[in-house]
Structures are given as structure tokens and as C-alpha cells.
XYZ file of C-alpha atoms in Angstrom:
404
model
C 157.269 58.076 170.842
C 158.425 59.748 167.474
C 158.767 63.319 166.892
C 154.992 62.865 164.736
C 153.666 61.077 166.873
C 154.396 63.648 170.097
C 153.455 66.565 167.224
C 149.613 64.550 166.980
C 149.430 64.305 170.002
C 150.167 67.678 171.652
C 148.066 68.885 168.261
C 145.380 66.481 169.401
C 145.611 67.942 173.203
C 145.798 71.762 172.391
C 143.963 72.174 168.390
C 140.760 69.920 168.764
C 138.875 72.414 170.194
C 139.800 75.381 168.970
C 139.238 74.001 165.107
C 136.437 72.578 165.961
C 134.663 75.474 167.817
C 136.060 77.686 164.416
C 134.963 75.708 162.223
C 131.345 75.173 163.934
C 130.942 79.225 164.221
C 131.721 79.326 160.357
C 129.215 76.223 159.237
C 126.848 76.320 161.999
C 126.976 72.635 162.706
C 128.896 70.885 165.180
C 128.210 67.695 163.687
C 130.477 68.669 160.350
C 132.843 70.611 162.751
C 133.703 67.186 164.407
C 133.425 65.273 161.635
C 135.753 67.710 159.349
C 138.123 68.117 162.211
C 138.140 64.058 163.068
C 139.164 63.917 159.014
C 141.584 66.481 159.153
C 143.448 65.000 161.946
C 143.536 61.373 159.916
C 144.983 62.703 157.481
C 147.598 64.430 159.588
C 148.273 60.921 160.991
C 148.591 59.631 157.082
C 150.601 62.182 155.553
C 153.076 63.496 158.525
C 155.292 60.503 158.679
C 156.020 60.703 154.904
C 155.999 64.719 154.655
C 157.061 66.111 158.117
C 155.728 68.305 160.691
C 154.364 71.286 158.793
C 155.806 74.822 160.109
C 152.460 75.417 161.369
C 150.510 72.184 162.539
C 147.683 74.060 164.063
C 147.038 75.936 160.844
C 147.239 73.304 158.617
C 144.763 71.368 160.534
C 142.438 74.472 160.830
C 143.099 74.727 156.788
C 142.627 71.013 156.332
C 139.095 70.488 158.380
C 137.426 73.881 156.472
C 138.541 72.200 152.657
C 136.776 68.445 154.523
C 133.809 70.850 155.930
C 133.145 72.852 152.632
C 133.627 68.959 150.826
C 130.976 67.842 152.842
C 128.785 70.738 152.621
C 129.188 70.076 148.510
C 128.517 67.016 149.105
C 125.296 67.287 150.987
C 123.505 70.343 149.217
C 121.286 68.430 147.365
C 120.213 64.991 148.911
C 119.162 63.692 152.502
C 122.205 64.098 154.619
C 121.844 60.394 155.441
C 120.897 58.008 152.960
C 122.347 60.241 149.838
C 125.901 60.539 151.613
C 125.524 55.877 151.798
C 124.743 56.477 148.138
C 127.312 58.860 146.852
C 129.667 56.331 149.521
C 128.774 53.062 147.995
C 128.760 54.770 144.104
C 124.754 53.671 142.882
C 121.379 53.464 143.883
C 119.959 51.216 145.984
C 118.381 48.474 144.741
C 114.979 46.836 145.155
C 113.557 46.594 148.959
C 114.223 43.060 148.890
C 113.981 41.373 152.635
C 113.818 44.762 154.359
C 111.215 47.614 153.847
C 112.102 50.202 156.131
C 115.011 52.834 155.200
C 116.750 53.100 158.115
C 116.585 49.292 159.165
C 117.961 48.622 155.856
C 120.549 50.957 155.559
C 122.183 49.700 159.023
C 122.228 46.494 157.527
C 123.945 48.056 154.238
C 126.321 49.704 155.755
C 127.442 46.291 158.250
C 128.770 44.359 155.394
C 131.297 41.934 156.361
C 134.031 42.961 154.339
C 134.476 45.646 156.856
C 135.917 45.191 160.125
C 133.781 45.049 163.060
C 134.850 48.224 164.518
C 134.224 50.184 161.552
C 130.997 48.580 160.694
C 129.693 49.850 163.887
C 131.089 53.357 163.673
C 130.170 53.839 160.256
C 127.073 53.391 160.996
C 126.466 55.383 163.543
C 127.717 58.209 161.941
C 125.568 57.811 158.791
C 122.454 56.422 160.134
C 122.515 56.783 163.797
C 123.043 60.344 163.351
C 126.102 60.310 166.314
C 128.561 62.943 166.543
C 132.213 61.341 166.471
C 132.625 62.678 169.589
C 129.496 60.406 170.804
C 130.824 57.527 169.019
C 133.911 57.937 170.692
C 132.690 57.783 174.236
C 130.676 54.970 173.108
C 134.292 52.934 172.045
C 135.899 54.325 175.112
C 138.746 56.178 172.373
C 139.926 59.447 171.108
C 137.710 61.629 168.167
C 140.676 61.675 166.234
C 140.969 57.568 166.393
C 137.102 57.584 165.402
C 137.210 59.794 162.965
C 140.423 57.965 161.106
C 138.344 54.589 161.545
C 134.988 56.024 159.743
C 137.701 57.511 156.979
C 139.157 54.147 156.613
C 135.795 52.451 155.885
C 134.847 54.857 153.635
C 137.810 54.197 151.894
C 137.845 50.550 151.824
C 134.217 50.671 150.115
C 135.281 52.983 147.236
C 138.522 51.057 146.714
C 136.521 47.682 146.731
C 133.932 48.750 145.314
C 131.628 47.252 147.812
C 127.764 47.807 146.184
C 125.100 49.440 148.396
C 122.966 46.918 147.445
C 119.995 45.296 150.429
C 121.084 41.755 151.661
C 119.082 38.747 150.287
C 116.920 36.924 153.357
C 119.609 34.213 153.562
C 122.430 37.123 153.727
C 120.943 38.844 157.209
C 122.206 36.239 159.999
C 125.793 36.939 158.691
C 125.247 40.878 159.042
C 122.834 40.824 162.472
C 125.739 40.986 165.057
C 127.063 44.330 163.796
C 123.389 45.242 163.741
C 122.322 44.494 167.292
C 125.894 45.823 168.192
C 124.662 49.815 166.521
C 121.514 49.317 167.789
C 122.419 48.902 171.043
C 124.692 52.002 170.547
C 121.956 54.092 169.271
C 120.220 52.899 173.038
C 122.421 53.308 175.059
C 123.360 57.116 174.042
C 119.713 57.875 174.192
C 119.461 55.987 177.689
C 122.574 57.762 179.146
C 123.778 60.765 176.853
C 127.315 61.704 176.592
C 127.275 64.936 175.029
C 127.814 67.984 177.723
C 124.844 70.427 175.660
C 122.857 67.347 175.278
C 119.602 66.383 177.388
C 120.549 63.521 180.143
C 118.122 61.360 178.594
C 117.724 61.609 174.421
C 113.744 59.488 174.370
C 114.122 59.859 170.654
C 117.310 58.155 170.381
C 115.670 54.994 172.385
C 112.113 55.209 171.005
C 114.180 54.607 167.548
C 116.013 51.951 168.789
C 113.662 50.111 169.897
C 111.633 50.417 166.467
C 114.300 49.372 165.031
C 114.861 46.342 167.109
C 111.327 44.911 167.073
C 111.301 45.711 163.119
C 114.180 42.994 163.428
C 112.914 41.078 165.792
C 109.526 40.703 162.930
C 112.411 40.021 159.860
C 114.225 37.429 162.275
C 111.412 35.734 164.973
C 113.964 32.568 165.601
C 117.330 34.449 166.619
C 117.770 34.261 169.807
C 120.029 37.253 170.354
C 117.471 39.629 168.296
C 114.878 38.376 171.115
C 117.408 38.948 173.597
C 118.048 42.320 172.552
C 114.457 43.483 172.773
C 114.226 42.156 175.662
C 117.332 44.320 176.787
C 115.765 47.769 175.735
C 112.555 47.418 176.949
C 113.209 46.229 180.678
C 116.154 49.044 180.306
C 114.016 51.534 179.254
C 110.868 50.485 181.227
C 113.496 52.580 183.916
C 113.794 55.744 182.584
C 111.385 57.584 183.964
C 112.600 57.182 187.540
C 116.217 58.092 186.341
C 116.613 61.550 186.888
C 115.455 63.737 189.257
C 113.325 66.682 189.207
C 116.782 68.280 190.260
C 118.651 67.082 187.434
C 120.505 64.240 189.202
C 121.028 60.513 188.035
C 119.157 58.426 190.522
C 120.528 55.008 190.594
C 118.696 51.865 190.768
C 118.483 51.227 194.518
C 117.315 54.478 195.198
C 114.503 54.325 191.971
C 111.039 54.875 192.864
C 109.358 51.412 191.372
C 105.966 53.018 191.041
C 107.808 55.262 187.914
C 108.693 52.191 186.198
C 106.526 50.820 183.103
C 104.449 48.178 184.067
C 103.907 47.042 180.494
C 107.525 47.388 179.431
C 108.482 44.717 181.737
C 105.557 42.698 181.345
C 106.513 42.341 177.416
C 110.186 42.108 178.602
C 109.964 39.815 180.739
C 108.045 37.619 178.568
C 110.434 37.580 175.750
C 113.331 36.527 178.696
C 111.069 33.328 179.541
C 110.589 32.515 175.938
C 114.757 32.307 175.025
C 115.026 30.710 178.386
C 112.079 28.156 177.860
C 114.128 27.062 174.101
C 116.602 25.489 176.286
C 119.542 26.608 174.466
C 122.008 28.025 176.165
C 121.902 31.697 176.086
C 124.270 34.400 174.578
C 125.449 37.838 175.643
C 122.253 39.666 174.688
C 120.288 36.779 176.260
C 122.192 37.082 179.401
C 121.799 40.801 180.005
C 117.942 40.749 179.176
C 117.800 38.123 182.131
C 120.290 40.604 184.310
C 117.425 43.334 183.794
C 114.524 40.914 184.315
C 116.379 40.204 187.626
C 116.510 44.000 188.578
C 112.719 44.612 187.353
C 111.665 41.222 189.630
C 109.904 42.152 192.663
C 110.690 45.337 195.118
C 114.325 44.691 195.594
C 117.241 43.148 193.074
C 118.194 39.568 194.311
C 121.962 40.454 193.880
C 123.406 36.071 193.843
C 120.890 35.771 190.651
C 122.564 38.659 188.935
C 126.303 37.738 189.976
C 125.114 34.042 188.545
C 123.985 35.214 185.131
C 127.662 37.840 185.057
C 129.228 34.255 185.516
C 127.837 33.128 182.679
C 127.961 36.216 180.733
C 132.209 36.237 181.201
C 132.452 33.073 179.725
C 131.288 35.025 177.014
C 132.692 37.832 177.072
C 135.733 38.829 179.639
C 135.610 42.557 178.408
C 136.287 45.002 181.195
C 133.400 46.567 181.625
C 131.363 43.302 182.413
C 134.182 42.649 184.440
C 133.605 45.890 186.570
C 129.396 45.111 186.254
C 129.982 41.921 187.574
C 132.242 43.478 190.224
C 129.654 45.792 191.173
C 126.940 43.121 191.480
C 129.874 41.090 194.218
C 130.035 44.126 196.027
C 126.033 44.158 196.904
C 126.028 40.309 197.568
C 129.538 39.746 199.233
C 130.166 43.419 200.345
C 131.839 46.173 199.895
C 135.518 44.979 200.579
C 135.136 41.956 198.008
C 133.804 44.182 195.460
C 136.489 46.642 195.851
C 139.472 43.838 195.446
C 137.669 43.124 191.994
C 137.529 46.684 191.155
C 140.842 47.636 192.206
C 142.276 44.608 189.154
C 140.647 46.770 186.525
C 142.546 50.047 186.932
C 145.213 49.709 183.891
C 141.732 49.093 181.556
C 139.510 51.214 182.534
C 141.987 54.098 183.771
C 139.939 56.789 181.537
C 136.478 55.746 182.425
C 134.084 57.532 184.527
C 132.108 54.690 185.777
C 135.271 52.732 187.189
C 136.356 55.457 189.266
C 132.489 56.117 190.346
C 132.230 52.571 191.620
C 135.175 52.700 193.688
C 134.393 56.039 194.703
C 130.973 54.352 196.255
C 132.618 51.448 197.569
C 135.750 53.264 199.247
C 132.785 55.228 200.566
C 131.104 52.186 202.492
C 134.645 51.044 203.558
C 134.641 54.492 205.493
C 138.033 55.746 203.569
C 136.868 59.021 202.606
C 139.725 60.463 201.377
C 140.306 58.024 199.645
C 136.502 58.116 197.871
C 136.855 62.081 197.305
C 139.668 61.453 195.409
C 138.079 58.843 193.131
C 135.187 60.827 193.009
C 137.119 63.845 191.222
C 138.524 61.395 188.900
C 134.597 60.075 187.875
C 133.691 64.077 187.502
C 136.337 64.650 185.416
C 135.716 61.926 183.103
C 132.055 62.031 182.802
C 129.885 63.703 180.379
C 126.050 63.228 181.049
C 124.791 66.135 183.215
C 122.733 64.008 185.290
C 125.889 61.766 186.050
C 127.835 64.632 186.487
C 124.805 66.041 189.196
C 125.131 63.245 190.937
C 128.615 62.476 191.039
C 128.959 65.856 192.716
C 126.341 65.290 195.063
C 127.979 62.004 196.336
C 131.352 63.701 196.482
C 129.807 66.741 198.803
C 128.486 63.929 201.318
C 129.493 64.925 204.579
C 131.451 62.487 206.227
């Protein structure tokens, strides 16, 4: 590692907080805190290698993130914090409503234009529209603030330099935008479903209700994609859940343990229904598709018929091998085949998924049912460190005090 490199890194390790909790008692917003300090640090990563190590690294990024936050502040003083900062971004007005007539729908699909990588599409616009904190955005990506922060900064930059219009997509323009689209949207979900900010409540309803909006607004614009259907399907049997999630003691109670009678009877009905109508089409189904039907198989019935759901995370790897489905899919082996076969799928993920909570938690649970409780305690601690939702957190601390 070279000397900057160690020098952004320690910086990252012992300065992120402290200029971000200084800046946030000066401006009174965490949001620009993060978002000035996430800048700051980019542009440590930018100009170190060609300047040097300043004298005084946590200073200058202190110095750095107040010129970004009072920028920003400039910046937003007179306009709508959202859709004025995609203006001033993309250098005009928008134009004419064109295919799309609600503001928010459209300016998701603004802001994915395919010039833009995927990754920054996505972040982008969950900063500017989703209204996510960097720091959410990063535990969304499974990455560091400062590596979000420098990706948002790098979009923003790409626009301006290619002068990329904010202008609404014509009809036959949307397919080519939708998959960055479902991919925010499901973003905006799934930190309302499951919250990762600490201060945050476990469970953010506005954040899904919005989603969801959203979604069937697209699902309306685009009635014959299949994935649009799919992901409708998704939120509504996911969030016909939530009410059975947490308990009145502030815990995460997972699904096994869920009282059914909680659940929304019309949320799955309608769910459900849109599963049966990709599935009736007789094409075969893609990722979206195949995780509405993994949530129609958990809302089927009093109990989840585990061989079902391992069948559809077959199908689902061929499409996508990422780790996480890798580790769902484990999870799923472990309640069909047991707890030992599980594991042994579990166990191959550890250089991927080193830093997330919900590895460790799973073989925390499953060293658990093997009866090698030291073994579980210590995976346990490694879940509660990494986690961030307070009910997750409740409950991770619950299962860890289990008596043996």
C-alpha cells in the first residue's frame, strides 16, 4: 500500500467521524455533514497522489468538507433540495412531462441515463431523489462512505463534462433506463423495510409506502415488463410482513417465529396474483420474477415449504451468482437439508461477505443448532458488530445471551 493510500486510510479510520459530527453541529444536518465529508475525502483521494500528504490531513479534510458544506448550502438556499440540485446538475430545465407525469418517478428515470455506469446511476439517485444519506447508500453497496461519496462525485462530474441534458425519456427510451430503476427502487425498499441508520426507526413505512408508489406508477407506464410486475410483486408480499417484524420489545422477529395473523391479507392476495400472472406468460422468469415467487412461497400456507424455495434460488443463481443469493440460498439448504449442509455452504462465502452482518448471523444460528456454542458466540459478536438496525441489533443480542 503507498504512503497515500495508508494516509486515506488511517484518515478514513480516525477523521470520518469527528468531521462529520463538526461539521453536523455547525450546519445542523447530518445529511450535508456526510455528504460534504464523503466529498472532501474524494478529493483527498484525487489530489494527494499528485500534491502529497498535507502537514495536517485531518485539518485539511475538516477545512475541505465546511468549503463542500457551505457550497452546498449556496447551492440549495433557494430551490427544492431535490429536484433544483438535478437541475443546477444537469445545467437547464426540465422539459415537457412527456411519458412520465409524476416528479419523482421521472426524475429517477432522469437521473439513470445510460451514459452513466450502473453503480453510479443507482447511487446518484438515491442521494438526489431517494433522499439516502451516503452512509445509507453505503450499507446498501456493502462499501465505505468515502467510496460512495467519490462515486456520486464522479457522476456528477461526468454529466457536467458531457453535458448530459436533464431532459424526460421518450416512451420508446424507458425499457433501456428500467433496470437502474427497479434496481433504486428496490433500494429505497429495502432501507425502509430494514433500516441501517443507528438513530433511525427499525422500520422507515414512509420509505416503503414510496416505493411501492413508485413501483405500481411503473408498473401503469410499463404493464408488459415482466420484471416491473415482478418487482411489485416483490414489495408487496415483502411488505405484507412488516407488521409482525418487530416486537413490542424492539427485537427483529424472524420469519419462522412471525405471527401469520399480523400479516396483510390483501397484500398477498394482490401479490400473489401478479406472481401467477408472470408465471402463467410462460416465459422464463428473471431475478425480480424469481424473488416475487421466493416470497409467494414464504406467504403460502402456515409454514414455508423450504425444497420450493431452494428450487426457485437454483434458478435465481443462474442468474445471478452474487454472494448474497449465494448465502440466501444457503440459508434456505440449511432448513431443507439441515443445519450441517447449510453451514458447509456458508462457511465458502467468508472471503465475500467477511464485513457483513447477516453472514456472520447465519452461521451464528447454524453453529448454534450444530451445538458449537463457542463457536456461535463468537460469530454472534462479529454480526453485532457489523449491524446497524436496532431491531437486528435487539435480536442479535438476544440470540447471543441464549443460555446454552
Amino acid at each position: 500500500m503507498s504512503d497515500v493510500q495508508e494516509a486515506l486510510t488511517r484518515a478514513h479510520r480516525e477523521e470520518w467521524a469527528r468531521v462529520v459530527a463538526t461539521l453536523a453541529k455547525r450546519f445542523g444536518s447530518l445529511d450535508t455533514a456526510e455528504e460534504a465529508a464523503a466529498e472532501a475525502f474524494a478529493t483527498a483521494a484525487e489530489r494527494w497522489p499528485r500534491v502529497g500528504i498535507p502537514p495536517n490531513p485531518g485539518a485539511w479534510l475538516t477545512t475541505t468538507a465546511t468549503r463542500k458544506a457551505i457550497d452546498r448550502i449556496r447551492r440549495e438556499s433557494s430551490r427544492d433540495a431535490r429536484h433544483r440540485e438535478a437541475e443546477l446538475l444537469y445545467g437547464t430545465k426540465t422539459e415537457p412531462l412527456g411519458a412520465i407525469d409524476d416528479d419523482r418517478l421521472r426524475l429517477v428515470f432522469i437521473c439513470c441515463h445510460p451514459a452513466l455506469a450502473m453503480g453510479a446511476r443507482v447511487a446518484l439517485t438515491l442521494r438526489m431523489v431517494g433522499g439516502l444519506t451516503v452512509t445509507e447508500i453505503a450499507s446498501a453497496f456493502l462499501a465505505q462512505d468515502t467510496a460512495i461519496g467519490a462515486r456520486i462525485t464522479r457522476a456528477k462530474a461526468k454529466i457536467a463534462a458531457a453535458g448530459i441534458p436533464y431532459r424526460v425519456p421518450a416512451a420508446d427510451d424507458l425499457p433501456r433506463r428500467v433496470s437502474g430503476v427497479l434496481a433504486v427502487l428496490l433500494l429505497i425498499f429495502n432501507e425502509g423495510y430494514l433500516a441501517t441508520g443507528p438513530d433511525t426507526a427499525p422500520v422507515r413505512g414512509e420509505l416503503t409506502a414510496e416505493a411501492i408508489r413508485l413501483t405500481r406508477l411503473l408498473h401503469q407506464l410499463l404493464p408488459d415488463d415482466a420484471e416491473v410486475t415482478g418487482m411489485l410483486g416483490l414489495m408487496l408480499l415483502t411488505d405484507s410482513r412488516r407488521s409482525a417484524r418487530v416486537s413490542s420489545q424492539g427485537a427483529l422477529v424472524p420469519l419462522a417465529e412471525q405471527d401469520r395473523r399480523l400479516w396483510d391479507a390483501a397484500l398477498i392476495s394482490e401479490g400473489h396474483a401478479l406472481v401467477r400472472e408472470r408465471l402463467a406468460s410462460g416465459i422464463p422468469p428473471g431475478r425480480y420474477q424469481l424473488l416475487a415467487a421466493i416470497n409467494a412461497v414464504h406467504t403460502d400456507g402456515d409454514a414455508t415449504e423450504w425444497t420450493q424455495v431452494v428450487a426457485l434460488y437454483d434458478q435465481l443463481i443462474r442468474l445471478d451468482a452474487s454472494p448474497i443469493v449465494r448465502l440466501n440460498r444457503a440459508i434456505a439448504v440449511s432448513e431443507r437439508d439441515g443445519a450441517e449442509a447449510g453451514l458447509a455452504l456458508v462457511d465458502e462465502l467468508g472471503s465475500d461477505l467477511v464485513d457483513y452482518h447477516a453472514y456472520h448471523a447465519a452461521r451464528a444460528k447454524l453453529l448454534r443448532r450444530l451445538g458449537r456454542d463457542a463457536a456461535s458466540r463468537e460469530a454472534y459478536d462479529a454480526a453485532i458488530k457489523l449491524a446497524t438496525n436496532t431491531a437486528e441489533v435487539a435480536y442479535l443480542r438476544a440470540q447471543r445471551e441464549q443460555r446454552d
